[in-house]
Amino acid sequence: MDSQTQTPERPATNPPLGAQPPRQTERNPPPGAAPESLVFLAVVAIFAFIAIMVVAPSSQNSKFIVHQVPEGHVGAYWRGGALLDTITNPGFRLKFPFITQFEPIQVTIQTDLVRDIPCGTKGGVMITFEKIEVVNRLRKEYVYETLLNYGVHYDNTWIYDKIHHEINQFCSAHSLQQVYIDMFDQIDEKMKDALQTDCTRYAPGIEIISVRVTKPKIPDTIRRNFEQMEEERTKVLIAIERQRVAEKEAETEKKIALTEAEKHAQVSQIQMEQKLMEKESARRQEQIANEMYLAREKSLADADYYRAMKEADANKLKLTSQYLELKFIEAITNNSKIYFGDKLPNMIFNQRPLGSFLQDVQLEQNVKAEDHRNSS
């Protein structure tokens, strides 16, 4: 409640006709008192200022107490322009506002793009590398040392400026043919090795992972000459490939012909061997047949000889004078013809001389047969 006293309200009465109503007098507050709305606005303003100073995120502003270090970065701090040895990890961190400055430093892999690098070749031709990409990383344990020696923009010294220098050194030592065609595939590794060598010596925290160099831009007249040379080289390569294809085809046909000839030769050899085997089989069969025939004929001859010998032996036993006389008489008896003459009595009745002659003939035959058997 206010300190002013309130008078009780009186019932309103109608003023008399022609009279003016009484005026209400306003009472001003005392000089030391302030309206409630102004006090409330002042309190809200103070709390808002504090909240902004404490809670508002900041990456580079030094007016706030709380700041945020992004993931993949570390926090570096300067106080009065001097680098502090405090390196913070990602997350929310506190610092003195207006006094301490903060910078996030990336420690993950990053790609620095260097554009429009002019250089002159050994022959004096000016060319331009439109784009060179350098993939690098700053090691976390070398952040303080690197920032202390080369500042936040350390990559300007060891990547952007260094790549200009190395490209110009390389171009000045080689001809346009070498830079544009012959040794272009080696520029990436040469630039990487050159950058890493100096970084290892002077800024060991910088790691050069790879360098990607695009084709340089050369004058149009020279480019057309290179294109014509490439076309001629392509034609030569096409001709060489056609020649190789023709040689391969000829070699293939030759191999096919040799294979066919070998196949026919092998077939002919097999057929010849088959015929020889057939002839050999027929010869063997004939030889066996001849041997069988010879054996059979020899057996027959031996049988005939044996029969003749036996018959001779039998005849030898039969050739007696009595037997011969008997046979003679039987022959005369069986003869139907009778001859008469002076000699008939001698022929018929005197058979002794005939028997002796027959015995001599038989003896001679036996001797010859014995000699023949002994000689065989």
Short mmCIF file of C-alpha atoms in Angstrom, two decimals:
data_model
loop_
_atom_site.label_atom_id
_atom_site.label_comp_id
_atom_site.label_asym_id
_atom_site.label_seq_id
_atom_site.Cartn_x
_atom_site.Cartn_y
_atom_site.Cartn_z
CA MET A 1 0.00 0.00 0.00
CA ASP A 2 1.04 3.64 -0.56
CA SER A 3 1.94 5.91 2.34
CA GLN A 4 -0.72 8.39 1.30
CA THR A 5 -3.98 8.36 3.27
CA GLN A 6 -7.18 7.85 1.44
CA THR A 7 -10.32 9.78 2.34
CA PRO A 8 -13.60 7.94 2.50
CA GLU A 9 -15.76 8.35 -0.51
CA ARG A 10 -18.86 10.39 -0.13
CA PRO A 11 -22.03 9.77 -2.01
CA ALA A 12 -22.29 11.84 -5.12
CA THR A 13 -24.84 14.64 -5.00
CA ASN A 14 -26.18 16.57 -7.90
CA PRO A 15 -24.86 20.13 -7.85
CA PRO A 16 -27.39 22.91 -7.91
CA LEU A 17 -28.43 24.38 -11.19
CA GLY A 18 -25.84 26.80 -12.59
CA ALA A 19 -23.13 25.78 -10.14
CA GLN A 20 -19.80 24.32 -11.32
CA PRO A 21 -18.69 20.89 -10.06
CA PRO A 22 -15.80 20.86 -7.64
CA ARG A 23 -12.28 20.06 -9.11
CA GLN A 24 -10.30 17.01 -7.98
CA THR A 25 -6.80 17.79 -6.84
CA GLU A 26 -3.90 15.42 -7.95
CA ARG A 27 -1.30 14.39 -5.49
CA ASN A 28 2.31 13.88 -6.82
CA PRO A 29 4.44 11.05 -5.40
CA PRO A 30 7.31 11.97 -3.20
CA PRO A 31 10.66 12.65 -4.91
CA GLY A 32 12.47 9.44 -3.65
CA ALA A 33 9.87 6.98 -4.94
CA ALA A 34 10.20 5.16 -8.45
CA PRO A 35 7.51 3.42 -10.43
CA GLU A 36 7.42 -0.38 -10.21
CA SER A 37 7.65 -0.86 -14.01
CA LEU A 38 11.01 0.86 -14.23
CA VAL A 39 12.46 -1.34 -11.50
CA PHE A 40 11.25 -4.48 -13.23
CA LEU A 41 12.70 -3.44 -16.59
CA ALA A 42 16.04 -2.71 -15.00
CA VAL A 43 16.19 -6.14 -13.37
CA VAL A 44 15.30 -7.88 -16.65
CA ALA A 45 17.96 -5.94 -18.53
CA ILE A 46 20.64 -6.90 -16.00
CA PHE A 47 19.75 -10.60 -16.14
CA ALA A 48 19.64 -10.54 -19.96
CA PHE A 49 23.11 -8.99 -20.13
CA ILE A 50 24.49 -11.60 -17.76
CA ALA A 51 22.86 -14.41 -19.73
CA ILE A 52 24.30 -13.14 -22.98
CA MET A 53 27.77 -12.80 -21.46
CA VAL A 54 27.67 -16.31 -20.02
CA VAL A 55 25.63 -18.45 -22.36
CA ALA A 56 26.04 -16.99 -25.85
CA PRO A 57 28.30 -19.25 -27.98
CA SER A 58 31.34 -17.73 -29.57
CA SER A 59 34.21 -18.96 -31.66
CA GLN A 60 36.30 -15.83 -32.11
CA ASN A 61 34.59 -13.12 -30.07
CA SER A 62 36.32 -12.19 -26.80
CA LYS A 63 33.25 -10.62 -25.22
CA PHE A 64 31.78 -13.82 -23.80
CA ILE A 65 32.74 -16.07 -20.94
CA VAL A 66 31.52 -19.39 -22.38
CA HIS A 67 32.75 -20.48 -25.83
CA GLN A 68 32.61 -23.68 -27.83
CA VAL A 69 35.50 -25.66 -29.37
CA PRO A 70 34.19 -27.62 -32.40
CA GLU A 71 34.88 -31.31 -32.92
CA GLY A 72 38.09 -31.90 -34.87
CA HIS A 73 39.62 -28.70 -33.45
CA VAL A 74 41.49 -27.61 -30.37
CA GLY A 75 41.25 -24.26 -28.62
CA ALA A 76 44.18 -21.81 -28.63
CA TYR A 77 44.19 -18.69 -26.43
CA TRP A 78 45.93 -15.32 -26.46
CA ARG A 79 46.00 -12.87 -23.61
CA GLY A 80 47.25 -9.39 -24.34
CA GLY A 81 48.59 -10.66 -27.69
CA ALA A 82 50.70 -13.39 -26.07
CA LEU A 83 49.99 -17.02 -26.90
CA LEU A 84 49.05 -19.11 -23.86
CA ASP A 85 50.30 -22.67 -23.52
CA THR A 86 46.75 -23.81 -22.74
CA ILE A 87 45.32 -26.04 -25.46
CA THR A 88 41.74 -27.22 -24.88
CA ASN A 89 39.81 -30.15 -26.33
CA PRO A 90 36.40 -29.91 -28.08
CA GLY A 91 33.44 -28.85 -25.95
CA PHE A 92 32.28 -25.82 -23.91
CA ARG A 93 35.07 -23.86 -22.24
CA LEU A 94 35.37 -20.73 -20.03
CA LYS A 95 37.61 -17.68 -20.49
CA PHE A 96 37.92 -14.09 -19.36
CA PRO A 97 35.82 -11.84 -21.61
CA PHE A 98 37.45 -8.84 -23.27
CA ILE A 99 40.85 -10.06 -22.05
CA THR A 100 41.45 -13.52 -23.52
CA GLN A 101 41.10 -14.15 -27.25
CA PHE A 102 40.23 -17.62 -28.59
CA GLU A 103 40.82 -19.36 -31.91
CA PRO A 104 39.77 -22.91 -32.94
CA ILE A 105 42.64 -24.76 -34.65
CA GLN A 106 41.78 -27.70 -36.90
CA VAL A 107 43.74 -30.89 -36.17
CA THR A 108 41.95 -33.21 -38.58
CA ILE A 109 42.74 -33.77 -42.26
CA GLN A 110 42.09 -30.69 -44.36
CA THR A 111 42.58 -29.77 -48.02
CA ASP A 112 44.18 -26.47 -48.96
CA LEU A 113 43.39 -25.32 -52.50
CA VAL A 114 46.07 -23.26 -54.24
CA ARG A 115 44.88 -21.55 -57.43
CA ASP A 116 46.47 -19.84 -60.42
CA ILE A 117 50.18 -20.58 -60.03
CA PRO A 118 52.17 -19.05 -62.92
CA CYS A 119 55.58 -20.47 -63.81
CA GLY A 120 58.07 -20.36 -66.66
CA THR A 121 59.56 -23.49 -68.20
CA LYS A 122 63.20 -24.02 -69.09
CA GLY A 123 62.47 -22.90 -72.65
CA GLY A 124 60.79 -19.67 -71.52
CA VAL A 125 57.15 -20.66 -72.06
CA MET A 126 54.77 -19.29 -69.43
CA ILE A 127 52.20 -21.75 -68.16
CA THR A 128 49.68 -21.63 -65.32
CA PHE A 129 48.59 -24.33 -62.91
CA GLU A 130 44.97 -23.47 -62.29
CA LYS A 131 44.50 -25.67 -59.23
CA ILE A 132 46.70 -27.67 -56.85
CA GLU A 133 45.20 -29.43 -53.84
CA VAL A 134 47.35 -30.14 -50.79
CA VAL A 135 45.93 -32.60 -48.26
CA ASN A 136 47.56 -31.97 -44.88
CA ARG A 137 47.08 -32.21 -41.14
CA LEU A 138 48.41 -30.38 -38.09
CA ARG A 139 49.31 -32.77 -35.30
CA LYS A 140 47.69 -32.00 -31.99
CA GLU A 141 50.88 -32.24 -29.93
CA TYR A 142 52.59 -29.62 -32.16
CA VAL A 143 49.79 -27.02 -32.14
CA TYR A 144 51.39 -24.72 -29.54
CA GLU A 145 54.84 -24.85 -31.16
CA THR A 146 53.47 -24.25 -34.66
CA LEU A 147 51.27 -21.33 -33.62
CA LEU A 148 54.09 -19.84 -31.58
CA ASN A 149 56.46 -19.86 -34.58
CA TYR A 150 54.14 -19.26 -37.53
CA GLY A 151 50.80 -17.99 -36.19
CA VAL A 152 47.27 -19.09 -36.92
CA HIS A 153 47.79 -18.87 -40.68
CA TYR A 154 50.76 -21.19 -40.70
CA ASP A 155 49.49 -22.80 -43.89
CA ASN A 156 50.16 -19.59 -45.83
CA THR A 157 53.88 -19.99 -45.14
CA TRP A 158 54.31 -23.75 -45.54
CA ILE A 159 51.63 -24.63 -48.08
CA TYR A 160 50.40 -21.72 -50.20
CA ASP A 161 53.70 -19.85 -50.54
CA LYS A 162 55.76 -23.04 -50.53
CA ILE A 163 53.78 -24.64 -53.35
CA HIS A 164 54.32 -21.54 -55.50
CA HIS A 165 58.05 -21.76 -54.87
CA GLU A 166 58.34 -25.50 -55.58
CA ILE A 167 56.27 -25.32 -58.77
CA ASN A 168 58.43 -22.53 -60.12
CA GLN A 169 61.60 -24.43 -59.20
CA PHE A 170 60.33 -27.51 -61.01
CA CYS A 171 59.23 -25.63 -64.12
CA SER A 172 62.48 -23.69 -64.43
CA ALA A 173 64.48 -26.94 -64.44
CA HIS A 174 62.38 -28.76 -67.08
CA SER A 175 61.13 -28.16 -70.57
CA LEU A 176 57.50 -27.76 -71.55
CA GLN A 177 57.47 -31.28 -73.01
CA GLN A 178 58.66 -32.69 -69.70
CA VAL A 179 56.31 -30.60 -67.54
CA TYR A 180 53.21 -31.05 -69.69
CA ILE A 181 53.63 -34.67 -70.82
CA ASP A 182 56.74 -36.67 -69.91
CA MET A 183 57.05 -35.92 -66.19
CA PHE A 184 53.56 -34.72 -65.37
CA ASP A 185 52.72 -37.95 -63.55
CA GLN A 186 55.70 -37.35 -61.22
CA ILE A 187 54.83 -33.79 -60.16
CA ASP A 188 52.45 -34.96 -57.39
CA GLU A 189 55.09 -37.01 -55.62
CA LYS A 190 57.84 -34.43 -56.16
CA MET A 191 55.69 -31.66 -54.64
CA LYS A 192 54.69 -33.86 -51.70
CA ASP A 193 58.30 -34.82 -50.98
CA ALA A 194 59.51 -31.21 -51.25
CA LEU A 195 56.80 -29.87 -48.93
CA GLN A 196 57.21 -32.66 -46.39
CA THR A 197 61.00 -32.30 -46.31
CA ASP A 198 60.87 -28.60 -45.35
CA CYS A 199 57.93 -29.10 -42.98
CA THR A 200 59.75 -31.92 -41.20
CA ARG A 201 62.79 -29.69 -40.79
CA TYR A 202 61.16 -26.40 -39.80
CA ALA A 203 57.54 -27.21 -38.84
CA PRO A 204 57.41 -30.86 -37.76
CA GLY A 205 53.77 -30.61 -36.71
CA ILE A 206 52.58 -30.27 -40.33
CA GLU A 207 52.02 -33.58 -42.11
CA ILE A 208 51.65 -33.54 -45.91
CA ILE A 209 49.45 -36.48 -46.89
CA SER A 210 49.10 -35.99 -50.65
CA VAL A 211 49.28 -33.41 -53.43
CA ARG A 212 46.97 -33.37 -56.45
CA VAL A 213 48.12 -31.31 -59.43
CA THR A 214 45.82 -30.54 -62.36
CA LYS A 215 47.00 -30.18 -65.94
CA PRO A 216 48.62 -26.76 -66.49
CA LYS A 217 47.20 -24.23 -68.90
CA ILE A 218 49.51 -23.57 -71.84
CA PRO A 219 49.27 -21.16 -74.82
CA ASP A 220 46.73 -22.17 -77.45
CA THR A 221 49.24 -22.43 -80.29
CA ILE A 222 51.46 -24.78 -78.31
CA ARG A 223 48.43 -26.72 -77.10
CA ARG A 224 47.32 -27.28 -80.70
CA ASN A 225 50.80 -28.51 -81.56
CA PHE A 226 50.66 -30.95 -78.66
CA GLU A 227 47.22 -32.09 -79.76
CA GLN A 228 48.52 -32.72 -83.29
CA MET A 229 51.49 -34.59 -81.87
CA GLU A 230 49.16 -36.64 -79.74
CA GLU A 231 47.00 -37.40 -82.77
CA GLU A 232 50.05 -38.53 -84.75
CA ARG A 233 51.24 -40.59 -81.82
CA THR A 234 47.79 -42.13 -81.57
CA LYS A 235 47.86 -42.99 -85.26
CA VAL A 236 51.27 -44.60 -84.84
CA LEU A 237 50.03 -46.57 -81.86
CA ILE A 238 46.97 -47.65 -83.83
CA ALA A 239 49.19 -48.78 -86.72
CA ILE A 240 51.45 -50.65 -84.31
CA GLU A 241 48.46 -52.32 -82.70
CA ARG A 242 47.10 -53.28 -86.11
CA GLN A 243 50.48 -54.74 -87.01
CA ARG A 244 50.52 -56.68 -83.76
CA VAL A 245 47.02 -57.92 -84.44
CA ALA A 246 48.01 -58.99 -87.96
CA GLU A 247 51.11 -60.75 -86.60
CA LYS A 248 49.02 -62.46 -83.97
CA GLU A 249 46.50 -63.54 -86.59
CA ALA A 250 49.27 -64.85 -88.87
CA GLU A 251 50.87 -66.62 -85.94
CA THR A 252 47.51 -68.08 -85.01
CA GLU A 253 46.92 -69.27 -88.59
CA LYS A 254 50.42 -70.75 -88.64
CA LYS A 255 49.78 -72.57 -85.40
CA ILE A 256 46.46 -73.82 -86.75
CA ALA A 257 48.17 -75.03 -89.96
CA LEU A 258 50.92 -76.72 -87.95
CA THR A 259 48.34 -78.31 -85.75
CA GLU A 260 46.41 -79.58 -88.77
CA ALA A 261 49.61 -80.87 -90.40
CA GLU A 262 50.67 -82.59 -87.20
CA LYS A 263 47.21 -84.07 -86.90
CA HIS A 264 47.31 -85.40 -90.49
CA ALA A 265 50.84 -86.70 -89.97
CA GLN A 266 49.82 -88.46 -86.81
CA VAL A 267 46.76 -89.89 -88.55
CA SER A 268 48.92 -91.06 -91.48
CA GLN A 269 51.43 -92.58 -89.09
CA ILE A 270 48.68 -94.34 -87.21
CA GLN A 271 47.20 -95.64 -90.47
CA MET A 272 50.63 -96.78 -91.67
CA GLU A 273 51.32 -98.52 -88.41
CA GLN A 274 47.91 -100.12 -88.67
CA LYS A 275 48.65 -101.37 -92.20
CA LEU A 276 52.08 -102.62 -91.11
CA MET A 277 50.47 -104.42 -88.23
CA GLU A 278 47.95 -105.93 -90.64
CA LYS A 279 50.75 -107.01 -93.03
CA GLU A 280 52.76 -108.38 -90.15
CA SER A 281 49.73 -110.24 -88.91
CA ALA A 282 49.08 -111.64 -92.41
CA ARG A 283 52.76 -112.63 -92.79
CA ARG A 284 52.68 -114.30 -89.42
CA GLN A 285 49.52 -116.13 -90.35
CA GLU A 286 51.07 -117.27 -93.64
CA GLN A 287 54.23 -118.34 -91.85
CA ILE A 288 52.20 -120.31 -89.38
CA ALA A 289 50.19 -121.87 -92.25
CA ASN A 290 53.43 -122.77 -94.08
CA GLU A 291 54.89 -124.26 -90.95
CA MET A 292 51.71 -126.23 -90.44
CA TYR A 293 51.75 -127.38 -94.10
CA LEU A 294 55.43 -128.31 -93.88
CA ALA A 295 54.85 -130.22 -90.72
CA ARG A 296 51.89 -131.96 -92.26
CA GLU A 297 53.74 -132.84 -95.47
CA LYS A 298 56.72 -134.00 -93.45
CA SER A 299 54.45 -136.15 -91.39
CA LEU A 300 52.88 -137.57 -94.58
CA ALA A 301 56.31 -138.18 -96.11
CA ASP A 302 57.48 -139.89 -92.97
CA ALA A 303 54.33 -141.96 -93.00
CA ASP A 304 54.85 -142.91 -96.68
CA TYR A 305 58.48 -143.72 -95.99
CA TYR A 306 57.52 -145.78 -93.03
CA ARG A 307 54.86 -147.57 -95.09
CA ALA A 308 57.28 -148.19 -97.94
CA MET A 309 59.88 -149.51 -95.58
CA LYS A 310 57.38 -151.77 -93.98
CA GLU A 311 56.16 -152.93 -97.39
CA ALA A 312 59.74 -153.50 -98.48
CA ASP A 313 60.37 -155.49 -95.36
CA ALA A 314 57.21 -157.42 -96.01
CA ASN A 315 58.12 -157.98 -99.65
CA LYS A 316 61.55 -159.07 -98.59
CA LEU A 317 60.01 -161.75 -96.52
CA LYS A 318 57.75 -162.74 -99.43
CA LEU A 319 60.38 -162.89 -102.13
CA THR A 320 61.19 -166.59 -101.85
CA SER A 321 61.54 -169.05 -104.68
CA GLN A 322 58.55 -170.98 -103.53
CA TYR A 323 56.40 -167.85 -103.33
CA LEU A 324 57.52 -166.66 -106.71
CA GLU A 325 56.79 -170.04 -108.26
CA LEU A 326 53.38 -169.94 -106.65
CA LYS A 327 52.66 -166.52 -108.05
CA PHE A 328 53.94 -167.56 -111.44
CA ILE A 329 51.75 -170.59 -111.49
CA GLU A 330 48.76 -168.53 -110.42
CA ALA A 331 49.43 -166.04 -113.14
CA ILE A 332 49.69 -168.76 -115.75
CA THR A 333 46.57 -170.34 -114.47
CA ASN A 334 44.61 -167.16 -114.66
CA ASN A 335 45.83 -166.43 -118.16
CA SER A 336 43.21 -167.32 -120.77
CA LYS A 337 45.70 -167.44 -123.57
CA ILE A 338 47.98 -170.41 -124.23
CA TYR A 339 51.08 -170.07 -126.32
CA PHE A 340 52.79 -172.94 -128.07
CA GLY A 341 56.41 -173.05 -129.14
CA ASP A 342 59.85 -174.54 -128.67
CA LYS A 343 60.70 -172.35 -125.70
CA LEU A 344 57.51 -172.90 -123.80
CA PRO A 345 58.69 -175.84 -121.74
CA ASN A 346 61.69 -173.83 -120.57
CA MET A 347 59.53 -170.84 -119.70
CA ILE A 348 56.93 -172.83 -117.90
CA PHE A 349 58.79 -175.53 -116.19
CA ASN A 350 62.27 -174.10 -115.64
CA GLN A 351 61.63 -171.39 -113.12
CA ARG A 352 64.86 -171.64 -111.19
CA PRO A 353 66.79 -169.07 -113.22
CA LEU A 354 63.89 -166.59 -112.92
CA GLY A 355 63.79 -166.99 -109.16
CA SER A 356 67.52 -166.40 -108.86
CA PHE A 357 67.24 -163.24 -111.02
CA LEU A 358 64.42 -161.90 -108.92
CA GLN A 359 66.35 -162.55 -105.74
CA ASP A 360 69.35 -160.63 -107.09
CA VAL A 361 67.11 -157.71 -108.04
CA GLN A 362 65.51 -157.67 -104.60
CA LEU A 363 68.89 -157.78 -102.88
CA GLU A 364 70.12 -154.84 -104.92
CA GLN A 365 67.04 -152.84 -104.03
CA ASN A 366 67.50 -153.60 -100.33
CA VAL A 367 71.09 -152.39 -100.44
CA LYS A 368 70.10 -149.09 -102.08
CA ALA A 369 67.36 -148.54 -99.54
CA GLU A 370 69.75 -149.13 -96.67
CA ASP A 371 72.27 -146.68 -98.11
CA HIS A 372 69.60 -144.07 -98.57
CA ARG A 373 68.42 -144.45 -94.97
CA ASN A 374 71.94 -144.16 -93.64
CA SER A 375 72.61 -140.99 -95.66
CA SER A 376 69.40 -139.30 -94.44
#
